[in-house]
Amino acid sequence: MDADNPNRKTRDTPQWALYQRENFWKINNGEKPLFNTEPGKLEDLAQQKLTEGGWLYASSNAGASYTHLANRQAFYRHKIIPRQLVDTNVRTTSTTIFGHKVSAPIGFAPIGINKIYHPLGELPVAKVAKELNLPYCLSTAGSTAIEDVAAANGDGPRFYQLYLPHDDELAVSLLTRAFKSGFDVCILTTDTWQLGWRHNDVAEGNYAFYRGIGADLGLTDPVFQKRLAAAGIDPKKEPERAGAMWIDNVWHGRAHDWSKMPWLIKTWKEISGGKPFCLKGIQSVADAKKAVEMGVDGIVVSNHAGRQVDGAIASLDALENIVAAVGDKTYIMFDSGIRGGSDVCKALALGAKFVWVGRLWVWGLSIMGEAGVRHVMKSLLADFDILMTVGGFQNVEQMMDRDILESYPKGYAMIAEKSRL
């Protein structure tokens, strides 16, 4: 926390830990920190700020939320073993992902319809990602045009998450727009051919696309505009029908299978000149092996934060299984359940090379827009940086070691608390 720490002269990233000092000092200037970033308090504050629909969509999980619960329980059984008297004055949080040198092994996970959380949608999120030099991943379900998000992200590293339409011309158009806009990695989500059964959303009829909200990414696509015209739908006069036609094309009960993957990989490689293609949503070893056979460049081990299949395996447990099977054959990333710096460390120790964070920055966006996203993510970076210095880690690679954890059996008991874990 020493502002004159010699580490500042040698680091290749900002000294994120100084954000703690900055917040401690605010009182002396008659200021206060923006808000508490403890995950439970963060969630409570977001609920106070959001509309009912925004809150329900952000917080709902599949079924009885037992997959969401399992995601957090899996972290509890792994304990970090700190090392002492390590010279962490000289340390770095940086890493490299698909040729991009970034500030930390942490990225902004793809989350759709950001305009239900803030009027500016994805724009402030993409802007902050660039400022922090963290990868930003745009969802096909985004509520802002691809090109506008790219402009907000500037020269930041950015990836495109694809929900694959059942319209090849439209798929090619989306991928072409993304690559021309500087999104140089394609990540296909494989677990959302239809939304999981989310009780609260269904009970309130809470679905923004069917209310004519959030389909901007599709409505700005020239191929989809042709489809609307052919169907006789004017999106300005009939936003509900336009929104439904857009999202029905990528979700809602129509699945793709492995036979589509060669075409998609070939198409993306041709459009992008050979840039990486990854699959997100992999939980089984069999699927991980199949993905490697298909020639994917990376896998995101994810269960969609427990929003798709209820009663499923914890994503962190799936990570262990998949790393054991194909960890040396492809680039493995992790998603679902990250709430703090220690969670990032545990995922790295279990074999992930990179993690994606979603709900934390959504809460920040909901609470205070751009400033909220920045505060949440700088706090996470500070937490991670401080963990390195007090835990005895000089770099990210030293965390990628199974021996830094003591792990206990998978004895997950049912407990009442779920959503705030």
GROMACS .gro file of C-alpha atoms in nm:
model
  421
    1MET     CA    1   0.000   0.000   0.000
    2ASP     CA    2   0.309   0.223   0.011
    3ALA     CA    3   0.273   0.470  -0.274
    4ASP     CA    4   0.655   0.482  -0.301
    5ASN     CA    5   0.698   0.105  -0.322
    6PRO     CA    6   0.987   0.036  -0.564
    7ASN     CA    7   0.759  -0.219  -0.727
    8ARG     CA    8   0.592   0.071  -0.907
    9LYS     CA    9   0.907   0.131  -1.112
   10THR     CA   10   0.927  -0.226  -1.240
   11ARG     CA   11   0.564  -0.334  -1.276
   12ASP     CA   12   0.410  -0.383  -1.616
   13THR     CA   13   0.061  -0.301  -1.481
   14PRO     CA   14  -0.068  -0.041  -1.237
   15GLN     CA   15  -0.016  -0.125  -0.869
   16TRP     CA   16  -0.378  -0.225  -0.822
   17ALA     CA   17  -0.335  -0.263  -0.445
   18LEU     CA   18  -0.308   0.117  -0.419
   19TYR     CA   19  -0.683   0.135  -0.479
   20GLN     CA   20  -0.718   0.026  -0.117
   21ARG     CA   21  -0.503   0.320  -0.005
   22GLU     CA   22  -0.698   0.556  -0.230
   23ASN     CA   23  -1.025   0.455  -0.066
   24PHE     CA   24  -0.881   0.475   0.287
   25TRP     CA   25  -0.758   0.830   0.213
   26LYS     CA   26  -1.088   0.963   0.077
   27ILE     CA   27  -1.215   1.056   0.426
   28ASN     CA   28  -0.928   1.304   0.458
   29ASN     CA   29  -1.060   1.481   0.149
   30GLY     CA   30  -1.419   1.488   0.271
   31GLU     CA   31  -1.516   1.199   0.044
   32LYS     CA   32  -1.632   0.840   0.089
   33PRO     CA   33  -1.571   0.526  -0.115
   34LEU     CA   34  -1.845   0.480  -0.374
   35PHE     CA   35  -2.008   0.169  -0.223
   36ASN     CA   36  -1.931  -0.161  -0.053
   37THR     CA   37  -1.808  -0.430  -0.295
   38GLU     CA   38  -1.864  -0.728  -0.063
   39PRO     CA   39  -2.063  -0.954  -0.299
   40GLY     CA   40  -2.373  -0.986  -0.079
   41LYS     CA   41  -2.394  -0.613  -0.009
   42LEU     CA   42  -2.324  -0.541  -0.374
   43GLU     CA   43  -2.616  -0.759  -0.475
   44ASP     CA   44  -2.847  -0.593  -0.222
   45LEU     CA   45  -2.760  -0.246  -0.345
   46ALA     CA   46  -2.813  -0.348  -0.708
   47GLN     CA   47  -3.159  -0.478  -0.620
   48GLN     CA   48  -3.244  -0.139  -0.469
   49LYS     CA   49  -3.133   0.042  -0.786
   50LEU     CA   50  -3.277  -0.183  -1.056
   51THR     CA   51  -3.627  -0.208  -1.192
   52GLU     CA   52  -3.805  -0.529  -1.094
   53GLY     CA   53  -3.751  -0.670  -1.442
   54GLY     CA   54  -3.381  -0.584  -1.444
   55TRP     CA   55  -3.330  -0.736  -1.101
   56LEU     CA   56  -3.518  -1.056  -1.182
   57TYR     CA   57  -3.331  -1.117  -1.506
   58ALA     CA   58  -2.991  -1.053  -1.350
   59SER     CA   59  -3.047  -1.259  -1.036
   60SER     CA   60  -3.257  -1.552  -1.160
   61ASN     CA   61  -3.105  -1.897  -1.185
   62ALA     CA   62  -3.235  -2.220  -1.332
   63GLY     CA   63  -3.493  -2.410  -1.127
   64ALA     CA   64  -3.425  -2.410  -0.752
   65SER     CA   65  -3.080  -2.246  -0.794
   66TYR     CA   66  -2.897  -2.561  -0.689
   67THR     CA   67  -2.636  -2.532  -0.965
   68HIS     CA   68  -2.568  -2.176  -0.857
   69LEU     CA   69  -2.532  -2.303  -0.501
   70ALA     CA   70  -2.297  -2.582  -0.610
   71ASN     CA   71  -2.078  -2.331  -0.795
   72ARG     CA   72  -2.004  -2.149  -0.471
   73GLN     CA   73  -1.980  -2.460  -0.254
   74ALA     CA   74  -1.709  -2.598  -0.481
   75PHE     CA   75  -1.486  -2.301  -0.399
   76TYR     CA   76  -1.527  -2.357  -0.025
   77ARG     CA   77  -1.365  -2.700  -0.029
   78HIS     CA   78  -1.036  -2.564  -0.164
   79LYS     CA   79  -0.814  -2.367   0.074
   80ILE     CA   80  -0.513  -2.158  -0.027
   81ILE     CA   81  -0.185  -2.233   0.152
   82PRO     CA   82  -0.002  -1.897   0.181
   83ARG     CA   83   0.377  -1.878   0.161
   84GLN     CA   84   0.577  -1.636   0.377
   85LEU     CA   85   0.893  -1.426   0.341
   86VAL     CA   86   0.861  -1.410  -0.035
   87ASP     CA   87   0.979  -1.090  -0.203
   88THR     CA   88   0.643  -0.981  -0.338
   89ASN     CA   89   0.757  -0.619  -0.358
   90VAL     CA   90   0.839  -0.712  -0.715
   91ARG     CA   91   0.532  -0.881  -0.860
   92THR     CA   92   0.301  -0.867  -1.158
   93THR     CA   93  -0.065  -0.952  -1.214
   94SER     CA   94  -0.028  -0.956  -1.593
   95THR     CA   95  -0.077  -1.248  -1.827
   96THR     CA   96  -0.125  -1.319  -2.196
   97ILE     CA   97  -0.438  -1.450  -2.366
   98PHE     CA   98  -0.447  -1.527  -2.739
   99GLY     CA   99  -0.162  -1.288  -2.809
  100HIS     CA  100  -0.295  -1.004  -2.594
  101LYS     CA  101  -0.090  -0.896  -2.294
  102VAL     CA  102  -0.349  -0.799  -2.033
  103SER     CA  103  -0.348  -0.660  -1.680
  104ALA     CA  104  -0.471  -0.977  -1.508
  105PRO     CA  105  -0.613  -1.323  -1.588
  106ILE     CA  106  -0.962  -1.172  -1.555
  107GLY     CA  107  -1.207  -1.074  -1.828
  108PHE     CA  108  -1.553  -0.920  -1.864
  109ALA     CA  109  -1.781  -1.216  -1.933
  110PRO     CA  110  -2.039  -1.185  -2.211
  111ILE     CA  111  -2.374  -1.076  -2.066
  112GLY     CA  112  -2.670  -0.972  -2.280
  113ILE     CA  113  -2.920  -0.685  -2.277
  114ASN     CA  114  -2.714  -0.447  -2.063
  115LYS     CA  115  -2.971  -0.173  -2.128
  116ILE     CA  116  -3.199  -0.328  -1.867
  117TYR     CA  117  -2.924  -0.248  -1.615
  118HIS     CA  118  -2.825   0.096  -1.741
  119PRO     CA  119  -2.949   0.321  -2.027
  120LEU     CA  120  -2.606   0.323  -2.194
  121GLY     CA  121  -2.598  -0.056  -2.205
  122GLU     CA  122  -2.267  -0.213  -2.304
  123LEU     CA  123  -2.085   0.114  -2.376
  124PRO     CA  124  -1.960   0.203  -2.026
  125VAL     CA  125  -1.859  -0.158  -1.965
  126ALA     CA  126  -1.651  -0.174  -2.283
  127LYS     CA  127  -1.494   0.161  -2.197
  128VAL     CA  128  -1.383   0.050  -1.850
  129ALA     CA  129  -1.249  -0.280  -1.985
  130LYS     CA  130  -1.021  -0.084  -2.216
  131GLU     CA  131  -0.906   0.147  -1.936
  132LEU     CA  132  -0.810  -0.150  -1.720
  133ASN     CA  133  -0.664  -0.347  -2.014
  134LEU     CA  134  -0.887  -0.646  -1.945
  135PRO     CA  135  -1.050  -0.847  -2.226
  136TYR     CA  136  -1.411  -0.754  -2.300
  137CYS     CA  137  -1.644  -1.014  -2.449
  138LEU     CA  138  -1.957  -0.889  -2.626
  139SER     CA  139  -2.267  -1.109  -2.623
  140THR     CA  140  -2.475  -1.169  -2.935
  141ALA     CA  141  -2.764  -1.084  -2.702
  142GLY     CA  142  -2.610  -0.741  -2.650
  143SER     CA  143  -2.832  -0.435  -2.659
  144THR     CA  144  -2.591  -0.210  -2.852
  145ALA     CA  145  -2.458  -0.228  -3.208
  146ILE     CA  146  -2.131  -0.419  -3.247
  147GLU     CA  147  -1.965  -0.118  -3.407
  148ASP     CA  148  -2.062   0.118  -3.125
  149VAL     CA  149  -1.930  -0.119  -2.860
  150ALA     CA  150  -1.602  -0.143  -3.049
  151ALA     CA  151  -1.573   0.235  -3.058
  152ALA     CA  152  -1.626   0.254  -2.682
  153ASN     CA  153  -1.361  -0.016  -2.630
  154GLY     CA  154  -1.104   0.171  -2.841
  155ASP     CA  155  -0.787  -0.033  -2.876
  156GLY     CA  156  -0.876  -0.265  -2.589
  157PRO     CA  157  -0.864  -0.643  -2.636
  158ARG     CA  158  -1.211  -0.769  -2.726
  159PHE     CA  159  -1.374  -1.101  -2.811
  160TYR     CA  160  -1.713  -1.183  -2.962
  161GLN     CA  161  -1.946  -1.437  -2.801
  162LEU     CA  162  -2.169  -1.599  -3.062
  163TYR     CA  163  -2.517  -1.737  -3.022
  164LEU     CA  164  -2.535  -1.918  -3.354
  165PRO     CA  165  -2.843  -1.826  -3.560
  166HIS     CA  166  -3.031  -2.084  -3.765
  167ASP     CA  167  -2.959  -1.865  -4.065
  168ASP     CA  168  -2.610  -1.905  -4.209
  169GLU     CA  169  -2.613  -1.574  -4.392
  170LEU     CA  170  -2.699  -1.395  -4.068
  171ALA     CA  171  -2.426  -1.584  -3.881
  172VAL     CA  172  -2.168  -1.482  -4.141
  173SER     CA  173  -2.286  -1.122  -4.120
  174LEU     CA  174  -2.252  -1.112  -3.740
  175LEU     CA  175  -1.904  -1.267  -3.749
  176THR     CA  176  -1.793  -1.034  -4.029
  177ARG     CA  177  -1.918  -0.727  -3.842
  178ALA     CA  178  -1.744  -0.846  -3.527
  179PHE     CA  179  -1.408  -0.907  -3.691
  180LYS     CA  180  -1.417  -0.581  -3.887
  181SER     CA  181  -1.484  -0.409  -3.555
  182GLY     CA  182  -1.175  -0.554  -3.391
  183PHE     CA  183  -1.322  -0.855  -3.208
  184ASP     CA  184  -1.050  -1.108  -3.283
  185VAL     CA  185  -1.159  -1.417  -3.089
  186CYS     CA  186  -1.491  -1.598  -3.144
  187ILE     CA  187  -1.646  -1.781  -2.848
  188LEU     CA  188  -1.951  -1.994  -2.927
  189THR     CA  189  -2.186  -2.050  -2.634
  190THR     CA  190  -2.316  -2.407  -2.644
  191ASP     CA  191  -2.555  -2.422  -2.346
  192THR     CA  192  -2.833  -2.180  -2.439
  193TRP     CA  193  -3.045  -2.316  -2.720
  194GLN     CA  194  -3.329  -2.214  -2.491
  195LEU     CA  195  -3.339  -2.021  -2.164
  196GLY     CA  196  -3.337  -2.238  -1.855
  197TRP     CA  197  -3.658  -2.246  -1.651
  198ARG     CA  198  -3.621  -1.942  -1.424
  199HIS     CA  199  -3.919  -1.925  -1.191
  200ASN     CA  200  -3.914  -1.554  -1.113
  201ASP     CA  201  -3.883  -1.442  -1.474
  202VAL     CA  202  -4.160  -1.676  -1.588
  203ALA     CA  203  -4.391  -1.571  -1.304
  204GLU     CA  204  -4.364  -1.205  -1.403
  205GLY     CA  205  -4.351  -1.253  -1.781
  206ASN     CA  206  -4.012  -1.084  -1.757
  207TYR     CA  207  -3.842  -1.097  -2.095
  208ALA     CA  208  -3.701  -0.777  -2.239
  209PHE     CA  209  -3.677  -0.895  -2.600
  210TYR     CA  210  -4.052  -0.962  -2.608
  211ARG     CA  211  -4.109  -0.611  -2.473
  212GLY     CA  212  -3.913  -0.461  -2.762
  213ILE     CA  213  -3.605  -0.387  -2.549
  214GLY     CA  214  -3.246  -0.492  -2.608
  215ALA     CA  215  -3.240  -0.628  -2.965
  216ASP     CA  216  -3.022  -0.347  -3.100
  217LEU     CA  217  -2.731  -0.572  -3.197
  218GLY     CA  218  -2.962  -0.767  -3.426
  219LEU     CA  219  -3.167  -0.471  -3.546
  220THR     CA  220  -2.850  -0.303  -3.677
  221ASP     CA  221  -2.749  -0.606  -3.883
  222PRO     CA  222  -2.807  -0.565  -4.259
  223VAL     CA  223  -2.902  -0.930  -4.311
  224PHE     CA  224  -3.148  -0.928  -4.024
  225GLN     CA  225  -3.292  -0.601  -4.154
  226LYS     CA  226  -3.365  -0.783  -4.479
  227ARG     CA  227  -3.536  -1.061  -4.283
  228LEU     CA  228  -3.754  -0.808  -4.102
  229ALA     CA  229  -3.853  -0.642  -4.428
  230ALA     CA  230  -3.940  -0.977  -4.584
  231ALA     CA  231  -4.161  -1.054  -4.284
  232GLY     CA  232  -4.331  -0.716  -4.310
  233ILE     CA  233  -4.212  -0.605  -3.965
  234ASP     CA  234  -4.122  -0.241  -3.901
  235PRO     CA  235  -3.906  -0.244  -3.584
  236LYS     CA  236  -3.999   0.114  -3.502
  237LYS     CA  237  -4.371   0.044  -3.513
  238GLU     CA  238  -4.359  -0.315  -3.387
  239PRO     CA  239  -4.056  -0.342  -3.157
  240GLU     CA  240  -4.200  -0.642  -2.975
  241ARG     CA  241  -4.236  -0.848  -3.293
  242ALA     CA  242  -3.892  -0.737  -3.413
  243GLY     CA  243  -3.729  -0.827  -3.082
  244ALA     CA  244  -3.902  -1.164  -3.077
  245MET     CA  245  -3.799  -1.243  -3.434
  246TRP     CA  246  -3.437  -1.160  -3.349
  247ILE     CA  247  -3.403  -1.365  -3.035
  248ASP     CA  248  -3.615  -1.652  -3.164
  249ASN     CA  249  -3.355  -1.692  -3.436
  250VAL     CA  250  -3.076  -1.773  -3.190
  251TRP     CA  251  -3.252  -1.926  -2.888
  252HIS     CA  252  -3.584  -2.091  -2.806
  253GLY     CA  253  -3.563  -2.460  -2.858
  254ARG     CA  254  -3.357  -2.502  -3.172
  255ALA     CA  255  -3.025  -2.668  -3.102
  256HIS     CA  256  -2.712  -2.711  -3.310
  257ASP     CA  257  -2.492  -3.019  -3.282
  258TRP     CA  258  -2.130  -3.115  -3.346
  259SER     CA  259  -2.194  -3.156  -3.718
  260LYS     CA  260  -2.224  -2.777  -3.750
  261MET     CA  261  -1.887  -2.708  -3.591
  262PRO     CA  262  -1.659  -2.772  -3.893
  263TRP     CA  263  -1.855  -2.520  -4.099
  264LEU     CA  264  -1.853  -2.261  -3.819
  265ILE     CA  265  -1.485  -2.298  -3.740
  266LYS     CA  266  -1.392  -2.281  -4.110
  267THR     CA  267  -1.616  -1.977  -4.162
  268TRP     CA  268  -1.469  -1.785  -3.868
  269LYS     CA  269  -1.113  -1.873  -3.967
  270GLU     CA  270  -1.176  -1.750  -4.322
  271ILE     CA  271  -1.334  -1.426  -4.204
  272SER     CA  272  -1.070  -1.356  -3.941
  273GLY     CA  273  -0.758  -1.486  -4.113
  274GLY     CA  274  -0.716  -1.771  -3.866
  275LYS     CA  275  -0.798  -1.605  -3.534
  276PRO     CA  276  -0.890  -1.822  -3.231
  277PHE     CA  277  -1.221  -2.004  -3.200
  278CYS     CA  278  -1.344  -2.130  -2.862
  279LEU     CA  279  -1.641  -2.311  -2.710
  280LYS     CA  280  -1.813  -2.187  -2.393
  281GLY     CA  281  -2.037  -2.406  -2.179
  282ILE     CA  282  -1.830  -2.724  -2.174
  283GLN     CA  283  -1.879  -2.928  -1.853
  284SER     CA  284  -1.810  -3.290  -1.947
  285VAL     CA  285  -1.479  -3.456  -2.023
  286ALA     CA  286  -1.632  -3.624  -2.329
  287ASP     CA  287  -1.732  -3.286  -2.473
  288ALA     CA  288  -1.392  -3.139  -2.393
  289LYS     CA  289  -1.221  -3.422  -2.580
  290LYS     CA  290  -1.458  -3.377  -2.873
  291ALA     CA  291  -1.384  -3.005  -2.881
  292VAL     CA  292  -1.011  -3.075  -2.897
  293GLU     CA  293  -1.069  -3.325  -3.180
  294MET     CA  294  -1.262  -3.053  -3.365
  295GLY     CA  295  -0.960  -2.825  -3.341
  296VAL     CA  296  -1.091  -2.552  -3.114
  297ASP     CA  297  -0.834  -2.310  -2.977
  298GLY     CA  298  -0.987  -2.287  -2.631
  299ILE     CA  299  -1.261  -2.401  -2.394
  300VAL     CA  300  -1.453  -2.197  -2.140
  301VAL     CA  301  -1.557  -2.433  -1.862
  302SER     CA  302  -1.891  -2.279  -1.767
  303ASN     CA  303  -2.245  -2.368  -1.660
  304HIS     CA  304  -2.377  -2.021  -1.740
  305ALA     CA  305  -2.352  -1.929  -1.370
  306GLY     CA  306  -2.618  -2.185  -1.286
  307ARG     CA  307  -2.877  -2.022  -1.513
  308GLN     CA  308  -2.934  -2.311  -1.756
  309VAL     CA  309  -2.932  -2.659  -1.601
  310ASP     CA  310  -3.048  -2.693  -1.241
  311GLY     CA  311  -2.886  -2.960  -1.027
  312ALA     CA  312  -2.575  -2.970  -1.245
  313ILE     CA  313  -2.211  -3.024  -1.158
  314ALA     CA  314  -2.027  -2.726  -1.011
  315SER     CA  315  -1.825  -2.551  -1.278
  316LEU     CA  316  -1.511  -2.561  -1.061
  317ASP     CA  317  -1.545  -2.939  -1.022
  318ALA     CA  318  -1.591  -2.971  -1.398
  319LEU     CA  319  -1.276  -2.765  -1.442
  320GLU     CA  320  -1.069  -3.019  -1.247
  321ASN     CA  321  -1.202  -3.306  -1.457
  322ILE     CA  322  -1.147  -3.130  -1.788
  323VAL     CA  323  -0.798  -3.008  -1.703
  324ALA     CA  324  -0.698  -3.364  -1.613
  325ALA     CA  325  -0.822  -3.485  -1.952
  326VAL     CA  326  -0.721  -3.211  -2.199
  327GLY     CA  327  -0.539  -2.943  -2.003
  328ASP     CA  328  -0.226  -2.981  -2.210
  329LYS     CA  329  -0.411  -2.984  -2.542
  330THR     CA  330  -0.606  -2.656  -2.549
  331TYR     CA  331  -0.634  -2.320  -2.371
  332ILE     CA  332  -0.872  -2.363  -2.078
  333MET     CA  333  -1.069  -2.076  -1.927
  334PHE     CA  334  -1.314  -2.073  -1.638
  335ASP     CA  335  -1.651  -1.907  -1.577
  336SER     CA  336  -1.930  -1.937  -1.317
  337GLY     CA  337  -1.896  -1.842  -0.953
  338ILE     CA  338  -1.603  -1.598  -0.928
  339ARG     CA  339  -1.667  -1.349  -0.647
  340GLY     CA  340  -1.320  -1.237  -0.537
  341GLY     CA  341  -0.946  -1.254  -0.583
  342SER     CA  342  -0.912  -1.580  -0.393
  343ASP     CA  343  -1.161  -1.744  -0.630
  344VAL     CA  344  -0.947  -1.635  -0.926
  345CYS     CA  345  -0.643  -1.788  -0.755
  346LYS     CA  346  -0.822  -2.118  -0.688
  347ALA     CA  347  -0.940  -2.149  -1.049
  348LEU     CA  348  -0.586  -2.088  -1.172
  349ALA     CA  349  -0.446  -2.345  -0.929
  350LEU     CA  350  -0.695  -2.601  -1.059
  351GLY     CA  351  -0.578  -2.553  -1.415
  352ALA     CA  352  -0.753  -2.255  -1.573
  353LYS     CA  353  -0.535  -2.008  -1.757
  354PHE     CA  354  -0.792  -1.728  -1.740
  355VAL     CA  355  -1.126  -1.652  -1.572
  356TRP     CA  356  -1.435  -1.457  -1.672
  357VAL     CA  357  -1.637  -1.244  -1.431
  358GLY     CA  358  -2.001  -1.150  -1.492
  359ARG     CA  359  -2.244  -1.072  -1.213
  360LEU     CA  360  -1.999  -0.854  -1.019
  361TRP     CA  361  -1.969  -0.596  -1.295
  362VAL     CA  362  -2.342  -0.620  -1.373
  363TRP     CA  363  -2.413  -0.514  -1.015
  364GLY     CA  364  -2.166  -0.227  -1.050
  365LEU     CA  365  -2.327  -0.115  -1.376
  366SER     CA  366  -2.670  -0.131  -1.214
  367ILE     CA  367  -2.564   0.074  -0.912
  368MET     CA  368  -2.363   0.354  -1.070
  369GLY     CA  369  -2.309   0.303  -1.442
  370GLU     CA  370  -1.955   0.352  -1.567
  371ALA     CA  371  -1.825   0.460  -1.225
  372GLY     CA  372  -1.984   0.153  -1.069
  373VAL     CA  373  -1.824  -0.087  -1.317
  374ARG     CA  374  -1.487   0.079  -1.265
  375HIS     CA  375  -1.518   0.064  -0.884
  376VAL     CA  376  -1.615  -0.304  -0.880
  377MET     CA  377  -1.344  -0.416  -1.120
  378LYS     CA  378  -1.068  -0.202  -0.967
  379SER     CA  379  -1.169  -0.346  -0.630
  380LEU     CA  380  -1.143  -0.700  -0.769
  381LEU     CA  381  -0.801  -0.621  -0.916
  382ALA     CA  382  -0.688  -0.472  -0.584
  383ASP     CA  383  -0.815  -0.780  -0.400
  384PHE     CA  384  -0.622  -1.005  -0.640
  385ASP     CA  385  -0.306  -0.793  -0.620
  386ILE     CA  386  -0.316  -0.785  -0.239
  387LEU     CA  387  -0.372  -1.162  -0.230
  388MET     CA  388  -0.051  -1.199  -0.430
  389THR     CA  389   0.155  -0.995  -0.187
  390VAL     CA  390   0.014  -1.144   0.136
  391GLY     CA  391  -0.011  -1.496  -0.006
  392GLY     CA  392   0.345  -1.506  -0.137
  393PHE     CA  393   0.290  -1.501  -0.516
  394GLN     CA  394   0.517  -1.297  -0.741
  395ASN     CA  395   0.329  -1.367  -1.063
  396VAL     CA  396   0.026  -1.542  -1.205
  397GLU     CA  397   0.226  -1.848  -1.309
  398GLN     CA  398   0.308  -1.923  -0.944
  399MET     CA  399  -0.065  -1.952  -0.878
  400MET     CA  400  -0.099  -2.215  -1.152
  401ASP     CA  401   0.014  -2.488  -0.916
  402ARG     CA  402  -0.216  -2.750  -0.762
  403ASP     CA  403   0.012  -2.768  -0.458
  404ILE     CA  404  -0.090  -2.422  -0.335
  405LEU     CA  405  -0.430  -2.566  -0.238
  406GLU     CA  406  -0.544  -2.802   0.033
  407SER     CA  407  -0.864  -2.963  -0.087
  408TYR     CA  408  -1.138  -3.152   0.094
  409PRO     CA  409  -1.392  -3.412  -0.030
  410LYS     CA  410  -1.701  -3.315  -0.227
  411GLY     CA  411  -1.941  -3.326   0.067
  412TYR     CA  412  -2.186  -3.059  -0.037
  413ALA     CA  413  -2.470  -3.021   0.212
  414MET     CA  414  -2.795  -2.850   0.123
  415ILE     CA  415  -2.815  -2.512   0.290
  416ALA     CA  416  -3.085  -2.247   0.278
  417GLU     CA  417  -2.872  -1.955   0.162
  418LYS     CA  418  -2.833  -1.955  -0.215
  419SER     CA  419  -2.845  -1.635  -0.414
  420ARG     CA  420  -2.597  -1.430  -0.212
  421LEU     CA  421  -2.319  -1.686  -0.187
   0.00000   0.00000   0.00000
